[in-house]
Tab-separated table of C-alpha atoms in Angstrom:
chain	number	residue	atom	x	y	z
A	22	MET	CA	2.973	127.939	18.232
A	23	LEU	CA	6.746	127.605	18.574
A	24	LYS	CA	6.858	125.431	15.444
A	25	ARG	CA	4.994	128.050	13.426
A	26	LEU	CA	7.265	130.794	14.715
A	27	THR	CA	10.328	128.745	13.741
A	28	ILE	CA	8.942	128.222	10.236
A	29	LEU	CA	8.070	131.902	9.898
A	30	ILE	CA	11.542	132.997	11.027
A	31	THR	CA	13.151	130.529	8.615
A	32	VAL	CA	11.014	131.752	5.711
A	33	ILE	CA	11.783	135.391	6.489
A	34	ALA	CA	15.476	134.759	6.995
A	35	THR	CA	15.814	132.772	3.779
A	36	SER	CA	13.761	135.323	1.848
A	37	CYS	CA	16.116	138.046	3.023
A	38	ASN	CA	19.176	135.823	2.424
A	39	LEU	CA	20.101	135.957	6.106
A	40	LEU	CA	20.823	132.233	6.225
A	41	SER	CA	23.334	130.385	4.087
A	42	GLU	CA	22.253	127.215	2.308
A	43	GLN	CA	23.869	125.148	5.059
A	44	ASP	CA	22.068	127.093	7.803
A	45	TYR	CA	18.794	126.897	5.872
A	46	GLY	CA	19.045	123.136	5.638
A	47	GLU	CA	19.521	122.894	9.368
A	48	ALA	CA	16.825	125.448	10.171
A	49	SER	CA	14.220	123.935	7.881
A	50	SER	CA	14.847	120.317	8.769
A	51	PRO	CA	11.779	118.642	10.226
A	52	VAL	CA	13.927	116.508	12.551
A	53	PRO	CA	13.503	118.740	15.632
A	54	LEU	CA	9.757	118.777	14.996
A	55	LEU	CA	9.500	115.004	14.758
A	56	LYS	CA	10.409	114.132	18.354
A	57	GLU	CA	8.510	111.224	19.846
A	58	GLY	CA	5.394	112.240	21.708
A	59	VAL	CA	5.260	115.701	20.153
A	60	VAL	CA	3.805	114.930	16.735
A	61	GLN	CA	1.704	112.311	15.087
A	62	PRO	CA	3.830	110.181	12.766
A	63	CYS	CA	2.809	110.018	9.158
A	64	SER	CA	5.513	107.739	7.818
A	65	GLU	CA	2.898	105.722	5.933
A	66	ILE	CA	1.591	108.786	4.072
A	67	LYS	CA	2.895	109.945	0.700
A	68	ARG	CA	1.041	112.952	-0.657
A	69	PRO	CA	1.743	114.434	-4.092
A	70	LEU	CA	3.215	117.929	-4.030
A	71	ASN	CA	1.639	118.485	-7.453
A	72	PRO	CA	-1.629	116.522	-7.344
A	73	SER	CA	-3.728	115.732	-10.382
A	74	ASP	CA	-6.481	118.215	-11.106
A	75	GLU	CA	-8.997	115.346	-11.144
A	76	PRO	CA	-10.309	113.893	-7.880
A	77	THR	CA	-9.719	110.228	-7.171
A	78	ALA	CA	-12.367	107.806	-5.948
A	79	SER	CA	-10.624	107.499	-2.578
A	80	GLU	CA	-10.003	111.234	-2.131
A	81	SER	CA	-10.335	112.428	1.457
A	82	GLU	CA	-11.371	115.935	2.474
A	83	LEU	CA	-7.701	116.694	3.164
A	84	ASP	CA	-6.673	115.379	-0.267
A	85	LYS	CA	-9.385	117.551	-1.836
A	86	HIS	CA	-8.064	120.726	-0.211
A	87	PHE	CA	-4.461	120.000	-1.236
A	88	ARG	CA	-5.658	119.314	-4.806
A	89	GLN	CA	-7.844	122.418	-4.961
A	90	ALA	CA	-5.122	124.620	-3.473
A	91	PHE	CA	-2.652	123.471	-6.111
A	92	ASP	CA	-5.235	123.849	-8.914
A	93	TYR	CA	-6.166	127.372	-7.848
A	94	GLU	CA	-2.542	128.385	-7.594
A	95	THR	CA	-1.653	127.082	-11.062
A	96	ALA	CA	-4.632	129.073	-12.367
A	97	GLY	CA	-3.227	132.201	-10.704
A	98	GLU	CA	-6.043	132.375	-8.150
A	99	PHE	CA	-3.793	132.934	-5.157
A	100	GLU	CA	-6.444	133.883	-2.588
A	101	GLN	CA	-8.313	130.621	-3.210
A	102	ALA	CA	-5.033	128.668	-3.054
A	103	ILE	CA	-4.182	130.270	0.289
A	104	PHE	CA	-7.687	129.494	1.564
A	105	HIS	CA	-7.476	125.789	0.630
A	106	TYR	CA	-3.939	125.379	2.000
A	107	HIS	CA	-5.231	126.948	5.228
A	108	LEU	CA	-8.081	124.406	5.364
A	109	ALA	CA	-5.624	121.587	4.641
A	110	ALA	CA	-3.441	122.752	7.538
A	111	GLN	CA	-6.466	122.709	9.849
A	112	LEU	CA	-7.498	119.197	8.743
A	113	SER	CA	-3.982	117.734	8.958
A	114	GLU	CA	-3.551	114.983	11.499
A	115	CYS	CA	0.207	114.728	11.212
A	116	ASP	CA	2.826	117.431	11.304
A	117	CYS	CA	4.299	116.557	7.918
A	118	ASP	CA	0.965	117.248	6.203
A	119	ARG	CA	0.509	120.409	8.265
A	120	LEU	CA	3.993	121.652	7.360
A	121	HIS	CA	3.257	120.854	3.700
A	122	ALA	CA	0.041	122.906	3.878
A	123	GLU	CA	1.770	125.790	5.638
A	124	ALA	CA	4.545	125.767	3.029
A	125	GLY	CA	1.911	125.889	0.287
A	126	LYS	CA	0.205	128.787	2.009
A	127	THR	CA	3.522	130.649	2.333
A	128	ALA	CA	4.501	130.011	-1.296
A	129	ALA	CA	1.053	131.081	-2.531
A	130	GLN	CA	1.174	134.284	-0.459
A	131	GLU	CA	4.618	135.112	-1.809
A	132	ALA	CA	3.437	134.422	-5.381
A	133	LYS	CA	0.392	136.641	-4.783
A	134	ASP	CA	2.636	139.433	-3.527
A	135	LEU	CA	4.844	139.093	-6.625
A	136	TRP	CA	1.775	139.196	-8.869
A	137	GLU	CA	0.566	142.378	-7.190
A	138	GLN	CA	3.982	144.022	-7.598
A	139	GLN	CA	5.125	142.851	-11.031
A	140	ARG	CA	2.191	141.044	-12.679
A	141	MET	CA	3.157	138.381	-15.211
A	142	ALA	CA	6.723	139.664	-15.525
A	143	ALA	CA	7.358	137.952	-12.177
A	144	LYS	CA	6.013	134.590	-13.425
A	145	PRO	CA	4.216	134.051	-10.106
A	146	THR	CA	3.013	130.495	-10.761
A	147	GLN	CA	6.537	129.406	-11.700
A	148	TYR	CA	7.829	131.170	-8.604
A	149	PHE	CA	5.221	129.325	-6.513
A	150	TRP	CA	6.268	125.914	-7.844
A	151	GLY	CA	9.951	126.525	-7.163
A	152	ARG	CA	9.271	127.971	-3.735
A	153	LEU	CA	6.926	125.135	-2.768
A	154	GLN	CA	9.596	122.595	-3.701
A	155	GLU	CA	12.196	124.528	-1.711
A	156	LEU	CA	10.009	124.782	1.405
A	157	THR	CA	9.024	121.110	1.373
A	158	LYS	CA	12.245	119.428	0.255
A	159	THR	CA	12.900	117.944	3.713
A	160	LEU	CA	9.375	116.650	4.285
A	161	PRO	CA	9.211	112.850	4.069
A	162	CYS	CA	5.458	112.707	3.347
A	163	ILE	CA	5.482	114.336	-0.080
A	164	GLU	CA	6.436	113.225	-3.561
A	165	ILE	CA	6.500	114.985	-6.909
A	166	HIS	CA	4.482	113.432	-9.729
A	167	ASN	CA	5.742	113.796	-13.274
């Protein structure tokens, strides 16, 4: 619960520009969350931040929800993206994956809010992609595919 509150406060503070870039880097760093005995390590896991829209033969249920969340978001279907990121967070067995899913959920909610306020003028899917990268830049378990 404390971890989620910390993430929420960081997201709100950075959204309102209450933290400088230096403070944001310190506040969003996963290091305090990765203390021994508190989290499950996932150093062996590398998950794509922008997965292919096609399932792989070895796709797990978690992989499927990350893939579907990203697909729905790029299609502008923010509610479905939020739903699948939520399921991914629930299925996550390591904190890095969970933080990735929560970041996706946050970015999709923010993109949805922009869409509702400004429609396409806000470029919500582009906003989502930039925001997702920003929120996950310190997570060691993700990689961006070209």
